[in-house]
C-alpha atoms as a printed R data frame, in Angstrom:
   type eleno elety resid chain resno       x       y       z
1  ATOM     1    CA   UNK     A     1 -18.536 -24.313 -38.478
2  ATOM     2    CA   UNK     A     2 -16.112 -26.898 -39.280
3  ATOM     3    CA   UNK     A     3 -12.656 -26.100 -38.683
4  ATOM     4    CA   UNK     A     4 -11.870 -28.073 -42.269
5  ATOM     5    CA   UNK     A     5 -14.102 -25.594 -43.597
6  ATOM     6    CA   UNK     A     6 -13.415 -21.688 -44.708
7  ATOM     7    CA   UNK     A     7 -16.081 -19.896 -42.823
8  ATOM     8    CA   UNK     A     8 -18.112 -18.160 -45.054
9  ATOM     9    CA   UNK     A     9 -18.839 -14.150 -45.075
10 ATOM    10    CA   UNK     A    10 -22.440 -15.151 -42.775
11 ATOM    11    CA   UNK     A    11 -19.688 -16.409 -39.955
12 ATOM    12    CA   UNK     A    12 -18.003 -13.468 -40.019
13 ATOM    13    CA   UNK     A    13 -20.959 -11.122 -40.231
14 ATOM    14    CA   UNK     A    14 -22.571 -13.131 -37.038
15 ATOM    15    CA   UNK     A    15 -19.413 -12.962 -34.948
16 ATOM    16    CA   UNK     A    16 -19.099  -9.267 -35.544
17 ATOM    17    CA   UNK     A    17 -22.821  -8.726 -34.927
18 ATOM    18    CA   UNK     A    18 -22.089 -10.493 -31.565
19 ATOM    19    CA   UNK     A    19 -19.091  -8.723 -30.788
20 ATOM    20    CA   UNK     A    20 -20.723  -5.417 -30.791
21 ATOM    21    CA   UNK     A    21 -23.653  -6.509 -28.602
22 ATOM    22    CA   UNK     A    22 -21.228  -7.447 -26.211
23 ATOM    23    CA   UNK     A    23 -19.176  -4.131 -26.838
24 ATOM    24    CA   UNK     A    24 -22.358  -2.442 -25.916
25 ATOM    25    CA   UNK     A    25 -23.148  -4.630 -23.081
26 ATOM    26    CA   UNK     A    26 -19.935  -2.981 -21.906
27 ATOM    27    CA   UNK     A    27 -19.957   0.403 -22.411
28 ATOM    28    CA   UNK     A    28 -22.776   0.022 -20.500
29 ATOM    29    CA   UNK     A    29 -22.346  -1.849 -17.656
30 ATOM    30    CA   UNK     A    30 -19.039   0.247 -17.756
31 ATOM    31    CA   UNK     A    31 -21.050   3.522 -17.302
32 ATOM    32    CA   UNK     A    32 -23.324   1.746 -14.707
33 ATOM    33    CA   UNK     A    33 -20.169   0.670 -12.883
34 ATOM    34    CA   UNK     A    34 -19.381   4.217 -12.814
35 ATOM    35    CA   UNK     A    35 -22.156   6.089 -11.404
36 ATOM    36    CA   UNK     A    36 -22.264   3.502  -7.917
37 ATOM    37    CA   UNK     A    37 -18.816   4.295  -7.526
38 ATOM    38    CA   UNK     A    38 -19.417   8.017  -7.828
39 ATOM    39    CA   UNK     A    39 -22.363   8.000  -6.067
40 ATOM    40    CA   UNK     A    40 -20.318   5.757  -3.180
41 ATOM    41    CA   UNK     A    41 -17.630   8.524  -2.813
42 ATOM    42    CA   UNK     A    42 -20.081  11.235  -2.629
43 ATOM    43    CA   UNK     A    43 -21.797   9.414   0.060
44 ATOM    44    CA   UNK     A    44 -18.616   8.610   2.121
45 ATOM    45    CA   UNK     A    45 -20.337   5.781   3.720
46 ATOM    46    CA   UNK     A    46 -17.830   3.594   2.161
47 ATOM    47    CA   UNK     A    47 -14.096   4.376   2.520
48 ATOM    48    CA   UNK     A    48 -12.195   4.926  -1.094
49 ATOM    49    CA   UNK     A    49  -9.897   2.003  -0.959
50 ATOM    50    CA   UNK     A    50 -13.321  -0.359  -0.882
51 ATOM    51    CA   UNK     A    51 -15.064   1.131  -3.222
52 ATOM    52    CA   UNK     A    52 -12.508   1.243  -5.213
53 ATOM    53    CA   UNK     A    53 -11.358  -2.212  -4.466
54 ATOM    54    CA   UNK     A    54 -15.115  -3.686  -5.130
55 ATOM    55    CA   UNK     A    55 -15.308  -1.707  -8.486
56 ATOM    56    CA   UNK     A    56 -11.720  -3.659 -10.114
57 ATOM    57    CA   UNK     A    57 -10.673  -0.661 -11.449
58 ATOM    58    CA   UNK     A    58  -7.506   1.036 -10.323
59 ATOM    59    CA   UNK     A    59  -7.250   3.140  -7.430
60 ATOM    60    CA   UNK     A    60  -5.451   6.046 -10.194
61 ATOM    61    CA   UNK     A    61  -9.118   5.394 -12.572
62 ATOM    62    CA   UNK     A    62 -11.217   5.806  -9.781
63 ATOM    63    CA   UNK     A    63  -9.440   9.079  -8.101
64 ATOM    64    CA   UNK     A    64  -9.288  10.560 -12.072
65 ATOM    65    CA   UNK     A    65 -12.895   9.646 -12.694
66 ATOM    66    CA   UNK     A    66 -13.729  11.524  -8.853
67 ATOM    67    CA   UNK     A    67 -12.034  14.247 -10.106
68 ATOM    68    CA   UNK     A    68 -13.224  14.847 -13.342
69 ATOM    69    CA   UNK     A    69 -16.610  14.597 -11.354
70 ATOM    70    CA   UNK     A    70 -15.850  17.636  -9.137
71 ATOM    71    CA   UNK     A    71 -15.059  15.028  -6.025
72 ATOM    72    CA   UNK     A    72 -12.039  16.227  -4.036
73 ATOM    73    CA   UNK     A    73 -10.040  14.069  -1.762
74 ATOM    74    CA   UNK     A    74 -10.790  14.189   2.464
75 ATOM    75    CA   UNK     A    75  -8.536  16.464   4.155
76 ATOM    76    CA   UNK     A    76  -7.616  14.002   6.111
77 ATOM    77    CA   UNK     A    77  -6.138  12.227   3.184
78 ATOM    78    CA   UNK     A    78  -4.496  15.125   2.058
79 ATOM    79    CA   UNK     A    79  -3.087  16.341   5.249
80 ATOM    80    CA   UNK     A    80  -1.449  12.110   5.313
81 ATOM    81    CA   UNK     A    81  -0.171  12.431   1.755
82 ATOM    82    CA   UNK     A    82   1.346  15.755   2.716
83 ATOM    83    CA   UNK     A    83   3.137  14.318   6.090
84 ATOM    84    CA   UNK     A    84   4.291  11.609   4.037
85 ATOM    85    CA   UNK     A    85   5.880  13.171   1.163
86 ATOM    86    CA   UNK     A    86   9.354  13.560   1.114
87 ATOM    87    CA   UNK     A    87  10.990  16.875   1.529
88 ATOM    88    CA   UNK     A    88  11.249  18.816  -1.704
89 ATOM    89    CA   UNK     A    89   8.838  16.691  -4.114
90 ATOM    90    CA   UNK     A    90   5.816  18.274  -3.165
91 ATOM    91    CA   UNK     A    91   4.449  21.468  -5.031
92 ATOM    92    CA   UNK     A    92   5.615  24.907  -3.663
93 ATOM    93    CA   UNK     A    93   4.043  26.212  -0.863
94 ATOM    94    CA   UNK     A    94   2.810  30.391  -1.875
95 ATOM    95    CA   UNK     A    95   5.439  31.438  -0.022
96 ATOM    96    CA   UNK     A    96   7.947  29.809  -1.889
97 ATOM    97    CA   UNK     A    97   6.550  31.013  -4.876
98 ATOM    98    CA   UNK     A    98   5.884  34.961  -3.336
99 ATOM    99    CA   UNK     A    99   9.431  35.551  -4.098
């Protein structure tokens, strides 16, 4: 197409035509992307941070999507997070809440 030129309504339908192949392309290679990682985390030969840090997604996307999937965290990094957390921000204990 010539950029003098209006493109004409055969431009358009091509570059939309393309646009969803690649959208599918996506939502599959998304999906594919998606099942290593869960299948990585279920394995635990692989520690979260890499897997998470090979996939490019977001450490937050990756523990939601483990979640969702019925894949808790190590107590190991639960018993961390728990030493770490400040005093008072954490959720009640039951025997706070056995009142």
């Amino acid at each position: 197409m010539n950029s003098e030129d209006a493109p004409t309504l055969e431009d358009i339908a091509a570059a939309g035509a393309r646009r969803q192949k690649a959208d599918e392309r996506l939502k599959q290679a998304t999906e594919e992307l998606k099942a290593l990682v869960l299948a990585a985390l279920r394995n635990g030969e692989h520690r979260p941070t890499e897997v998470t840090k090979a996939s490019g997604w977001t450490s937050a996307h990756v523990r939601k999507m483990a979640r969702t999937a019925g894949i808790e965290p190590d107590e190991r990094y639960k018993e961390r997070a728990d030493r770490l957390r400040k005093p008072g921000t954490g959720p009640a204990s039951s025997e706070e809440t056995s009142a």
